[in-house]
Each structure stands twice: as C-alpha cells, then as structure tokens.
Coordinates of C-alpha atoms and ligand atoms in Angstrom, one line a residue:
X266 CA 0.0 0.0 0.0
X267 CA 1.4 3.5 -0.7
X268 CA 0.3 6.8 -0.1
X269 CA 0.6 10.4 -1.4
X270 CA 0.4 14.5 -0.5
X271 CA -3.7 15.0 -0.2
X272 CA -5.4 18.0 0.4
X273 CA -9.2 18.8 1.8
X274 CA -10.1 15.5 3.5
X275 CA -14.0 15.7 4.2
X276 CA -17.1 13.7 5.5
X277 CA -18.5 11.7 8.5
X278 CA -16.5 8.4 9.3
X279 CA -17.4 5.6 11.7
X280 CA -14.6 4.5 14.0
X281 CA -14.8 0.6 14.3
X282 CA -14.7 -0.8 18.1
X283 CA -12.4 -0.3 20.5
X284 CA -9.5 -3.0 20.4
X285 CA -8.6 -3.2 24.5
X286 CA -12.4 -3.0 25.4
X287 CA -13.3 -6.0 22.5
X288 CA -10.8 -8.4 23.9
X289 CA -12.0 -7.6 27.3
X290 CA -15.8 -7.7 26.5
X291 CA -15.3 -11.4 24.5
X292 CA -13.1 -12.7 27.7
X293 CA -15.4 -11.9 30.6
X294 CA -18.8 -12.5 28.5
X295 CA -17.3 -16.2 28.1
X296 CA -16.6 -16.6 32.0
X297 CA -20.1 -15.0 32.9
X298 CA -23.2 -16.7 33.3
X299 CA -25.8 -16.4 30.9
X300 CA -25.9 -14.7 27.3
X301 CA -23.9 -11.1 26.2
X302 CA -24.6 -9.5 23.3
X303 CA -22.0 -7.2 22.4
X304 CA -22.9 -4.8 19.5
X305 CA -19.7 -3.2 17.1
X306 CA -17.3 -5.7 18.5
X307 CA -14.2 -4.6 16.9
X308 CA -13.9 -8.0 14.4
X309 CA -9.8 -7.9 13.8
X310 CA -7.3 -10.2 13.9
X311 CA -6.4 -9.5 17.3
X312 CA -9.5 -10.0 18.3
X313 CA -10.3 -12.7 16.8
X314 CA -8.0 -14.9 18.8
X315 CA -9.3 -13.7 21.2
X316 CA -12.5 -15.4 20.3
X317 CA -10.8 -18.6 19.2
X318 CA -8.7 -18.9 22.0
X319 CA -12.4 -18.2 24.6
X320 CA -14.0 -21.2 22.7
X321 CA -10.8 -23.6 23.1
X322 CA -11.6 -23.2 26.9
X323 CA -15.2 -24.0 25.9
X324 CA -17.4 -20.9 25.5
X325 CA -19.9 -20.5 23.0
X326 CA -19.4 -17.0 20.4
X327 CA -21.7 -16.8 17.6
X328 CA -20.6 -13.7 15.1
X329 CA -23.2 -12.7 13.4
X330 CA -23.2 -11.5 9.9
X331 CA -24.6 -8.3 11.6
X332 CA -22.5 -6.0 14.0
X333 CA -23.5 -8.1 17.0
X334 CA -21.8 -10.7 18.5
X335 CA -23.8 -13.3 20.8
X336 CA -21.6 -15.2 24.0
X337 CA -23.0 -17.8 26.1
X338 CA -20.5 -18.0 29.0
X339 CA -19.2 -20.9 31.0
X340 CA -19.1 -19.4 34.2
X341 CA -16.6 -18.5 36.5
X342 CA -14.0 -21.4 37.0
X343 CA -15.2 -23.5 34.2
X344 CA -12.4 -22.8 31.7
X345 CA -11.7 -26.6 29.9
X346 CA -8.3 -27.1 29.4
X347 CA -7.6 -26.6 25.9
X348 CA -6.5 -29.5 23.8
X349 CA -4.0 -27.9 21.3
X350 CA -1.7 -25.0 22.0
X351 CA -3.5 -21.5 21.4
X352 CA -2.1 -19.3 19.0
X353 CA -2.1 -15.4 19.4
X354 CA -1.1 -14.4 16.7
X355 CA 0.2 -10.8 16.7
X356 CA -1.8 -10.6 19.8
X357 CA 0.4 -9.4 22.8
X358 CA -3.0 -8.4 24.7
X359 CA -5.0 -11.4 24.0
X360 CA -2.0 -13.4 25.1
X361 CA -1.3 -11.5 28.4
X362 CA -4.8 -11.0 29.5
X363 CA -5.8 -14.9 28.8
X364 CA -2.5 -15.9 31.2
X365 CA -4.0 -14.0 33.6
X366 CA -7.3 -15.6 33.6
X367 CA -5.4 -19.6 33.5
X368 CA -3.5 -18.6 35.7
X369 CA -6.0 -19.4 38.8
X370 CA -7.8 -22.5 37.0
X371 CA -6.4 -26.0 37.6
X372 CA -5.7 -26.1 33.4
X373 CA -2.1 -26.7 31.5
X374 CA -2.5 -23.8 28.4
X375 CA 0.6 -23.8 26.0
X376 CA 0.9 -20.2 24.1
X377 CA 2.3 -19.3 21.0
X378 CA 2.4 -16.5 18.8
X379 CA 4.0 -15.0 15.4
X380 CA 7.5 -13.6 14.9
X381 CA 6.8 -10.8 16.6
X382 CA 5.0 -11.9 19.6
X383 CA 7.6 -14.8 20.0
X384 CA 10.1 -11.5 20.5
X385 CA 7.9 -9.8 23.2
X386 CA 8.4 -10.2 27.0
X387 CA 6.5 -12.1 29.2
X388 CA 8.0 -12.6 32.0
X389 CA 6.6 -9.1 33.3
X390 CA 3.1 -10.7 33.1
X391 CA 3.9 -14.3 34.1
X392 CA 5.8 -13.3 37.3
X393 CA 3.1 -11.4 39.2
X394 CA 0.8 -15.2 38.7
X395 CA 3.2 -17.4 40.8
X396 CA 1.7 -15.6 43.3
X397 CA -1.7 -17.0 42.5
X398 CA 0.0 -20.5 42.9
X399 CA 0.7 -20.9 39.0
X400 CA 4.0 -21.9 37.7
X401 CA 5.3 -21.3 34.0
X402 CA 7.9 -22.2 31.2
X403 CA 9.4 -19.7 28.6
X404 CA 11.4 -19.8 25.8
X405 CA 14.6 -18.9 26.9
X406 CA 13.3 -17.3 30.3
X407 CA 11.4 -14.4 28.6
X408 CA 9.8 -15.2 25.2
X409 CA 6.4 -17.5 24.1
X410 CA 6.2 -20.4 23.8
X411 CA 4.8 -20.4 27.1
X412 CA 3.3 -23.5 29.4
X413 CA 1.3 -22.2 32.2
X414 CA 0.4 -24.1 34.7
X415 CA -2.5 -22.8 36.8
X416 CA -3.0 -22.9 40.5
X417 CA -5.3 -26.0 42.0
X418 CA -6.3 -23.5 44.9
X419 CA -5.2 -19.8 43.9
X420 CA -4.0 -17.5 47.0
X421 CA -5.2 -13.6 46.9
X422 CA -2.3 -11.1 47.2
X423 CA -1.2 -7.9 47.1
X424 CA 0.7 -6.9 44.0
X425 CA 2.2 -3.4 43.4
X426 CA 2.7 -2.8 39.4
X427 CA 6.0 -1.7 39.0
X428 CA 5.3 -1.6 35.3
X429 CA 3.6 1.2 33.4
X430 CA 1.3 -1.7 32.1
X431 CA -2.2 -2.3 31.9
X432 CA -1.7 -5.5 30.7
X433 CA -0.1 -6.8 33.8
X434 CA -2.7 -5.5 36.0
X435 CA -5.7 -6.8 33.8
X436 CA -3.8 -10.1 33.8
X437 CA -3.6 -10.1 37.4
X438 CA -7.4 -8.9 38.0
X439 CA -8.5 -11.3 35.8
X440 CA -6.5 -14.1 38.0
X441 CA -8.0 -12.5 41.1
X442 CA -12.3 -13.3 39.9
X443 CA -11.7 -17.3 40.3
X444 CA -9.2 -16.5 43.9
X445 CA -11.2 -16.8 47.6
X446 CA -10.8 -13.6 49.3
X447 CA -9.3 -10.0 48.5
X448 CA -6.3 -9.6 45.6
X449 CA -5.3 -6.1 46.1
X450 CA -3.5 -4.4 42.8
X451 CA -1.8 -1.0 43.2
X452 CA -1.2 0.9 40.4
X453 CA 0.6 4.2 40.2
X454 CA 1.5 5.0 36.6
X455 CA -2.9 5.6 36.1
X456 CA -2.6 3.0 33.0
X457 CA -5.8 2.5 30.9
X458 CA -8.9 1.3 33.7
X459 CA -11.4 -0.6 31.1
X460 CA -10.8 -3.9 33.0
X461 CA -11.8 -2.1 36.4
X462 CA -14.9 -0.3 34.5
X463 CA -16.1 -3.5 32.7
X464 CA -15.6 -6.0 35.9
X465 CA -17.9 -3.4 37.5
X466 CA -20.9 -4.3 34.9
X467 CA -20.6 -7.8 34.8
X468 CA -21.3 -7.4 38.4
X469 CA -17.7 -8.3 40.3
X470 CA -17.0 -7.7 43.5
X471 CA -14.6 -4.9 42.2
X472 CA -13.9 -1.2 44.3
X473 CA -11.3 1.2 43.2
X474 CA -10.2 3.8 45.5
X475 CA -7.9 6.5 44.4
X476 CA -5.5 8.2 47.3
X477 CA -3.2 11.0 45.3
X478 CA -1.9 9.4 42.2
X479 CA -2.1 5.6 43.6
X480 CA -5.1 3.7 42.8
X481 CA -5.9 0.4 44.4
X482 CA -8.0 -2.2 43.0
X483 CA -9.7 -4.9 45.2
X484 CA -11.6 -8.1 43.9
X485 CA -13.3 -10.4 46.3
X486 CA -13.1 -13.5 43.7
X487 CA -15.8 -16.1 43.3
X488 CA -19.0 -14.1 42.9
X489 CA -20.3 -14.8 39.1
X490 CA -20.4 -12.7 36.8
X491 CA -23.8 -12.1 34.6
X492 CA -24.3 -11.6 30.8
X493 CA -24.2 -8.1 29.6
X494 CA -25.8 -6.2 26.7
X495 CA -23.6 -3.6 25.3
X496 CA -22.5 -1.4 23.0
X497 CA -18.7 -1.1 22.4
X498 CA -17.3 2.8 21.7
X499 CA -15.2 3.4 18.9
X500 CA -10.9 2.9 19.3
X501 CA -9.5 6.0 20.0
X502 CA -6.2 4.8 18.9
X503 CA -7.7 4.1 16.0
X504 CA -9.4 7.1 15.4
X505 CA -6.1 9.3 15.3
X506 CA -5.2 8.4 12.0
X507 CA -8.0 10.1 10.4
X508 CA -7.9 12.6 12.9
X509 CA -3.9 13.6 12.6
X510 CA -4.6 13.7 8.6
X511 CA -7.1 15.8 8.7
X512 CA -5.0 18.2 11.1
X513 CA -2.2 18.2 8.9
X514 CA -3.5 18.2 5.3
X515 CA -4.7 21.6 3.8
X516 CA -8.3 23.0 4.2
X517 CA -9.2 19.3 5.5
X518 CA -13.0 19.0 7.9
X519 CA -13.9 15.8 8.7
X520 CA -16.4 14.4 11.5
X521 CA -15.1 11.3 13.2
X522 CA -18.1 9.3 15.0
X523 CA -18.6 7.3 18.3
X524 CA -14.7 8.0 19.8
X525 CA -14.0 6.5 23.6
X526 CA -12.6 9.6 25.2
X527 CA -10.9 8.1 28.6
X528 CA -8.7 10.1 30.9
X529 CA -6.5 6.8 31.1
X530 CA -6.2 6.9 27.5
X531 CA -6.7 10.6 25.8
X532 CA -3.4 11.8 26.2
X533 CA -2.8 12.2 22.7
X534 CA -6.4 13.8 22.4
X535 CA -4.7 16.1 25.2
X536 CA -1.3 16.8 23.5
X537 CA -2.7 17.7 20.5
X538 CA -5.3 20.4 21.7
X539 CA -2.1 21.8 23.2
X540 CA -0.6 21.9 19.9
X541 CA -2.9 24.1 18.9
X542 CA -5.2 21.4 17.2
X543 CA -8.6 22.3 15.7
X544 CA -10.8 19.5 17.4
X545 CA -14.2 19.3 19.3
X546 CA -15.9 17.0 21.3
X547 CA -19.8 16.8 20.5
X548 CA -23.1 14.4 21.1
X549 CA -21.7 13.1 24.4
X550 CA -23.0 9.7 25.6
X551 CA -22.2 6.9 27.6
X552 CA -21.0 3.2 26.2
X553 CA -19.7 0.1 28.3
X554 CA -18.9 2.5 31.3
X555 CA -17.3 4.7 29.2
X556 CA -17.3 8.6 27.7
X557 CA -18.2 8.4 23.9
X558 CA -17.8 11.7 21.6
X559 CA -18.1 12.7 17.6
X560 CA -15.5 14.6 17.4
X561 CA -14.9 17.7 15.0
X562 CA -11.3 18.2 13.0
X563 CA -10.5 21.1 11.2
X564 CA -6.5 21.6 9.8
X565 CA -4.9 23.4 12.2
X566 CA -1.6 25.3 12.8
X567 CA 0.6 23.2 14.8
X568 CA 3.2 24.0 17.2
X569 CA 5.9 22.1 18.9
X570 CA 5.7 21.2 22.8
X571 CA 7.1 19.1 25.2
X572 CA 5.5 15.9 26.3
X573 CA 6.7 14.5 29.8
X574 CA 6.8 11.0 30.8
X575 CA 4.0 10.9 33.4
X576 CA 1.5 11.5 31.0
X577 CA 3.3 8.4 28.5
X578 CA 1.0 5.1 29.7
X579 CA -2.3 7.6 28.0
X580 CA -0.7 7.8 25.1
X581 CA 1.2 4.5 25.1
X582 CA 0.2 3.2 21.6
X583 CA 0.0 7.1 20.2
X584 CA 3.4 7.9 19.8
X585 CA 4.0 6.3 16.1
X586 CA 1.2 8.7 14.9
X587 CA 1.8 12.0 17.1
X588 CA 5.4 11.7 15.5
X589 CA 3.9 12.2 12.1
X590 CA 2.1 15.3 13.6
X591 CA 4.9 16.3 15.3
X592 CA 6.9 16.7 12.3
X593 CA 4.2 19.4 10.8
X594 CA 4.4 21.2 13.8
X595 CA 6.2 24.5 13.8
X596 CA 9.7 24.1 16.2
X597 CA 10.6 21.3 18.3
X598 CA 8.3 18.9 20.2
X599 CA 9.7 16.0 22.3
X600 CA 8.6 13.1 23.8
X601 CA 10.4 12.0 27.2
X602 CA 10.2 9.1 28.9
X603 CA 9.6 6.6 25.7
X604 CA 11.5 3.3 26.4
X605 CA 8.7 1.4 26.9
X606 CA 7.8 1.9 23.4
X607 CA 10.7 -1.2 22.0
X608 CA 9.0 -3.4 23.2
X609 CA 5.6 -3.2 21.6
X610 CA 4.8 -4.9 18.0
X611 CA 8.1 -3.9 16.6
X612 CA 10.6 -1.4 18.4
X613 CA 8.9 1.9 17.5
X614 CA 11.4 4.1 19.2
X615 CA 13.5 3.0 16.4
X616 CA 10.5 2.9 14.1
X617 CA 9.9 6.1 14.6
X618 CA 13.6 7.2 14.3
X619 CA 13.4 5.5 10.9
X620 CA 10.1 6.4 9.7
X621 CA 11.1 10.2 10.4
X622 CA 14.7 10.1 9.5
X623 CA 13.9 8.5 5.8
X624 CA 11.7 11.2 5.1
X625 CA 13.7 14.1 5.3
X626 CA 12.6 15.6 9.1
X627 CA 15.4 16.8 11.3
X628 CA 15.3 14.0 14.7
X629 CA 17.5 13.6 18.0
X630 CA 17.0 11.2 20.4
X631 CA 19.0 9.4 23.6
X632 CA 18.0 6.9 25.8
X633 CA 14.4 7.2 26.1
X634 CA 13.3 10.6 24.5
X635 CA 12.8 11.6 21.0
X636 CA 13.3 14.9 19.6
X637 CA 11.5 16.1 16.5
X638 CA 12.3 19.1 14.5
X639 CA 9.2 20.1 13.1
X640 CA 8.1 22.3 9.7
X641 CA 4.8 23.4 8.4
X642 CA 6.0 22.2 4.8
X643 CA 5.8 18.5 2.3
X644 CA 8.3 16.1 3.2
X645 CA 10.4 14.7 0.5
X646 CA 8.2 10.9 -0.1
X647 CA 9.8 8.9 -2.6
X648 CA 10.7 6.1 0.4
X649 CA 9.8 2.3 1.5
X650 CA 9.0 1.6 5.3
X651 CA 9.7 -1.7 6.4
X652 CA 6.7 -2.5 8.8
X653 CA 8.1 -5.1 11.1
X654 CA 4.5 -6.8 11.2
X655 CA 3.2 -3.1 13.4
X656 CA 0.0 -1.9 12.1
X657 CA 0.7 1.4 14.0
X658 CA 3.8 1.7 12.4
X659 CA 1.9 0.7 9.0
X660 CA -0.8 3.6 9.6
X661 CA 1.5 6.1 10.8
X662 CA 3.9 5.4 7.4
X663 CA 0.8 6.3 5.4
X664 CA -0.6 9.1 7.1
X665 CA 3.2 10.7 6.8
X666 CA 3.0 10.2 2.8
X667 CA 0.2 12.5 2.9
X668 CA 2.1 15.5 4.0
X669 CA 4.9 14.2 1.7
X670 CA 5.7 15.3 -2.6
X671 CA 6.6 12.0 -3.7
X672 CA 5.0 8.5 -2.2
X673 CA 5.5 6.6 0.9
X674 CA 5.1 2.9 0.2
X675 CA 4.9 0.3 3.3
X676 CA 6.0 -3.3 2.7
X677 CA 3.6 -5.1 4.4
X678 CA 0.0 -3.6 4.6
X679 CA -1.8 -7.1 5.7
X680 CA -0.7 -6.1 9.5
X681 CA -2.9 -3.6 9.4
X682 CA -6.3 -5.8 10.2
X683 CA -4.7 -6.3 13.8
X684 CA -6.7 -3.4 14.9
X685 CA -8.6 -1.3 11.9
X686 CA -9.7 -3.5 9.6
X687 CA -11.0 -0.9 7.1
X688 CA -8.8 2.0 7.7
X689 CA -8.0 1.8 4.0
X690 CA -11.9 2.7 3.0
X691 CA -12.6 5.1 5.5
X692 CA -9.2 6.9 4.2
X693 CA -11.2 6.8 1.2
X694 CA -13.6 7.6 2.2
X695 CA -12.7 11.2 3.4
X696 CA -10.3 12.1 0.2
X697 CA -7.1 10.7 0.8
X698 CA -4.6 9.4 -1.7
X699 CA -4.1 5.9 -0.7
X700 CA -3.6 3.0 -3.4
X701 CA -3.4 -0.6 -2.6
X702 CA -0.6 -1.0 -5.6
Ligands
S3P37 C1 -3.3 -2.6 26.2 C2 -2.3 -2.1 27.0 C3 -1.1 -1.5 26.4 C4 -1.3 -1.2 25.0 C5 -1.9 -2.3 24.2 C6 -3.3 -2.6 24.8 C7 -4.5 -3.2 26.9 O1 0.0 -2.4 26.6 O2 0.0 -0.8 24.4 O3 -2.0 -2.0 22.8 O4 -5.5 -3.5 26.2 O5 -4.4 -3.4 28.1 P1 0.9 -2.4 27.9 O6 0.0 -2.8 29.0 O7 1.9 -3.4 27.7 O8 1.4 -1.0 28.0

C-alpha cells in the first residue's frame, strides 16, 4: 500500500470498536453466566484470537453477519483445558490477559504467537501469577512459547505494578475473579482502567479507591459474573489516523463518530489540543462504562511542545502517529520518557527514528526521549518503510506520505487488520490518496 500529499479530507467516518475494550468484552462474557450481546465488536485479527482462544476453553461465540456478537458464557471457574496449543497471533493483549485468567484454573495452556510476539516479554506478566499459585515455562526465560500451569487452589495477594502496564494489571485482575478472598493491585502510573470499569458491569466484587496518584484495585473472587448487553465505543487509537490527517492536510473537515474519550487513554487527544489542534468534542454519551464523543477536526496550525513521561501510559500506543504530527508542527516537540515503546509490535522508538529520518525531518534522540524538528512544509516521499509486522507503524507510514511530494510505500499492509480492519476505505472515504498497488 502507498500513499501520497492529499489536500481537503471531508465527510462523516465511523470509528470501528475499541480493540482493548473488544478483547476484554469477549473474555469476561465467556466466563459469565448467561448470554452477552456485544454490538460493534471490533472483528480484527487480534481480536479474533481472542474469540478462538475463549471457545478452546469452551465458551460459546456466535458472530453474526450483523455487527452483534452473541456469548454464552461458561461461568466463573469453568475454563476446559484446551487440547491444542493456542495461537495469538500478533496478539500481545489477548495473550497476556488470557495468562492472567489460566493462571487461577487447575488447566495446563501452552501459548504461541508470530515472529513478533515470540520477541515480546513475558516474563513481566507471568511473574506477578506465581503468586496466585501458578507456575510457568518460557522460551529462553522471557519469550512464548509459554506453558502455564495454573494454581489448583489460587492465593489472593497484594501486588504493586511496578510496570507502566495495563496488561499486567488486567492479567492479574482477571486471576484474582476465580481467587477466595481480597487480591489487592496497586497501580501508580494511572494506565488505561477498562478492566476495572467492565468488571464493575458484569457485576464483580470490584472497588477502586484512588488516594493521590495511587489507585488500588480490590476483587473479592468467586461471585459470578452475569451476561451483559452492550454497546462497544469506537478505538480512539484508532481514530487518530484520520484525525492527525485531517490536522495536517490543507483545508481538511472531517467528523469522526462514536470515539471513547478516557482520561487513562486521551493523552494524545490532550497533547494535540495543546498543539494548537482544531478538534471538538460533541453528542456526548455513555458506552460500556465509558465517555463516547463525535468529534470535530478542522486543519490546524501546529506548534511544537514538550510531552513529559507521566503522561506516557495515556498515550502509550500514540506515539507512532503523534510523531507524524509532530513533524508538521512549527519548532521542536519531544517526547520523554519513551522506552517502553521497543517493546511493543516492533521497536517503534527506532521505528519512529526510521520512519522520520527516511523522510527528510530533522530527529534527536537518547536513551528514552525523542526529539523532533518540526516544519509546516511536504516532506520529501519517494521512500519504502519496512513494517516489522506493526500496524501502528503501517498507519503512521501512510498518514506521513500524505504531507509528503513523492509516495511513501509500506512493505507489508496485511498487518494492518490487527486493529482497523477498514482503515483503507474510511481513508477513502474522506479524500485521501491511498492505493493498494
Ligand atoms: C493494552 C495495554 C497497552 C497497549 C496495548 C493494549 C491493553 O499495553 O500498548 O496496545 O489493552 O491493556 P501495555 O499494558 O503493555 O502498556
């Protein structure tokens, strides 16, 4: 897929369903009792092994040919152990959160994953589950394949995340619902809360209590869970694609429908508007527990500004794209506090070095902070990005060929069906010049 410099991107676009809230919605309708119907499920392939790897411990999914998607759970405790290995895919959250879960049912689960899964670590997430009275085996110490061996009679604990990571502590509240008594999760670095929100339908014995910046989680386990009806809000992450085009391509007014706007997660919503970013929330309503917006872009004029680390785990899967806005921005704008960031899909701290670098833009960077020299002018184009299996990275290449005189051309464009399966129509859709040659 390639793209090139596009001017006055218009119309109404549809964000498809949030990725982190789909995987969560498909895991605990499967361990409730009763049916969920769960309309706009975001049907990638991330998500989708989710849903395979939810029926190999027995649940029933039916995905309709409409939006909706219908789960008959198994209840709380009834996960079957699988009889072949599961396979994640590209999947680092499907993997993670799904650990979490075995990890308190007397089940063996062997995980696997693609090449760049099998290069993600795991230990961070396995760790925390010995606690529950689990034990584990990793490729070399760190990577999948994994065999996790859950606990027979799973302890409660109290686990401080010492990792900017929401999958860690959704791994370990998902551990805690089939645990007797209280498992207590601290978090301090205010990562994304849809697990806390969601448990909190589905009727858990969940309550958050924030004191300054620290906010502790408590489950009392074994109280079922019931079958929900819902509605899932649009990706946000998603959703800043289209929205960063518009802001950067000429004379550009789109209207980007049925956004999740989350303070655990709008950072880059946040950054932006200090930019000096033309966008406006409108039509607000309330979806699975959470905020849900249209939201207005205009092109702006954007300036450079400095983004510190605390704010990093609501941005966390931003960066790639923000970059690419970054780089139209009039001075400098950096990002601090970024080394989590190598070990996502691909290493896009590097990927955004690269990506930036091979189109002409003026970059620094040390350690963990990235430095980009930003101009309100066409970037050179006429380049290849090698993906690294990253749909971010994929999205982010093409959104950058807009704003550039000659193409941008990705070398793998399948990836991007991890998370926005029809990104290339609704960039269509609105004007811009993207070709699947
Ligand atoms: C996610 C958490 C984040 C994010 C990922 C989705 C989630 O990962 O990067 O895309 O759904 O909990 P980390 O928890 O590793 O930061």
């Amino acid at each position: 897929m390639k793209s090139i410099s596009s001017k006055k991107l218009k119309g109404n676009i549809l964000i498809p369903g949030d990725k982190s809230i789909s995987h969560r919605l498909v895991i605990l309708s499967s361990i409730a009792i009763g049916n969920s119907k769960i309309k706009g499920l975001l049907k990638s392939d991330d998500v989708m092994r989710t849903v395979e790897a939810m029926k190999g411990f027995g649940a029933s999914i039916n995905l309709s040919n409409t939006s909706n998607c219908f789960i008959d759970g198994i209840g709380l405790g009834g996960l079957a152990e699988p009889k072949t290995a599961l396979d994640f895919g590209n999947s680092g959250t499907s993997a993670r959160l799904i650990m979490g879960l075995c990890s308190s049912h007397p089940i063996t689960t062997l995980f696997i994953g693609d090449t760049s899964l099998s290069m993600r670590p795991m230990q961070r997430v396995l760790n925390p589950l010995i606690n529950f009275g689990s034990s584990f085996s990793l490729r070399e110490d760190e990577f999948l394949p994994a065999i996790l061996k859950g606990s027979i009679s799973p302890i409660p604990f109290i686990f401080d995340l010492n990792e900017p990571s929401a999958q860690i502590k959704s791994a370990v509240l998902l551990g805690a619902l089939n645990t007797p008594g209280i498992t207590i999760v601290r978090d301090k670095f205010n990562t994304r809360d849809h697990t806390e929100r969601l448990l909190e339908l589905y009727g858990a014995n969940i309550s958050v209590k924030s004191k300054k910046s620290l906010k502790e989680i408590s489950i009392k386990g074994i109280k079922d869970l019931k079958g929900i009806d819902v509605n899932v809000p649009g990706d946000p992450s998603s959703a800043l694609f289209p929205i960063v085009a518009a802001l950067i391509c000429e004379d550009s007014d789109i209207m980007v429908k049925n956004v999740l706007i989350n303070p655990t997660r709008d950072g880059a919503f946040e950054v932006l508007k200090e930019m000096g970013a033309n966008i406006n929330y409108l039509n607000h309503r309330i979806m699975a527990a959470e905020d849900v917006y249209d939201i207005r872009v205009k092109s702006s004029n954007l300036s450079g500004i400095d983004v510190p680390k605390k704010v990093s785990p609501t941005m966390i899967d931003d960066y790639p794209i923000l970059a690419v806005a970054a780089s139209m921005a009039k001075g400098k704008t950096c990002f601090r506090g970024i080394g989590e960031l190598r070990l996502k899909e691909s290493d896009r701290f590097n990927g955004i070095l690269n990506l930036l670098k091979k189109n002409g833009v003026k970059v620094e960077s040390n350690k963990d902070t990235i430095t980009i020299h930003g101009k309100k002018q066409l970037k050179r184009g006429g380049i290849e990005i090698s993906t690294n299996l990253d749909h971010r990275m994929a999205m982010s290449a093409l959104v950058m060929g807009l704003i550039s005189n000659k193409e941008v051309k990705i070398d793998n464009s399948k990836t991007i069906k991890t998370s926005f399966p029809n990104f290339y129509n609704l960039m269509i859709k609105i004007g811009a010049k993207l070709s699947k040659k």
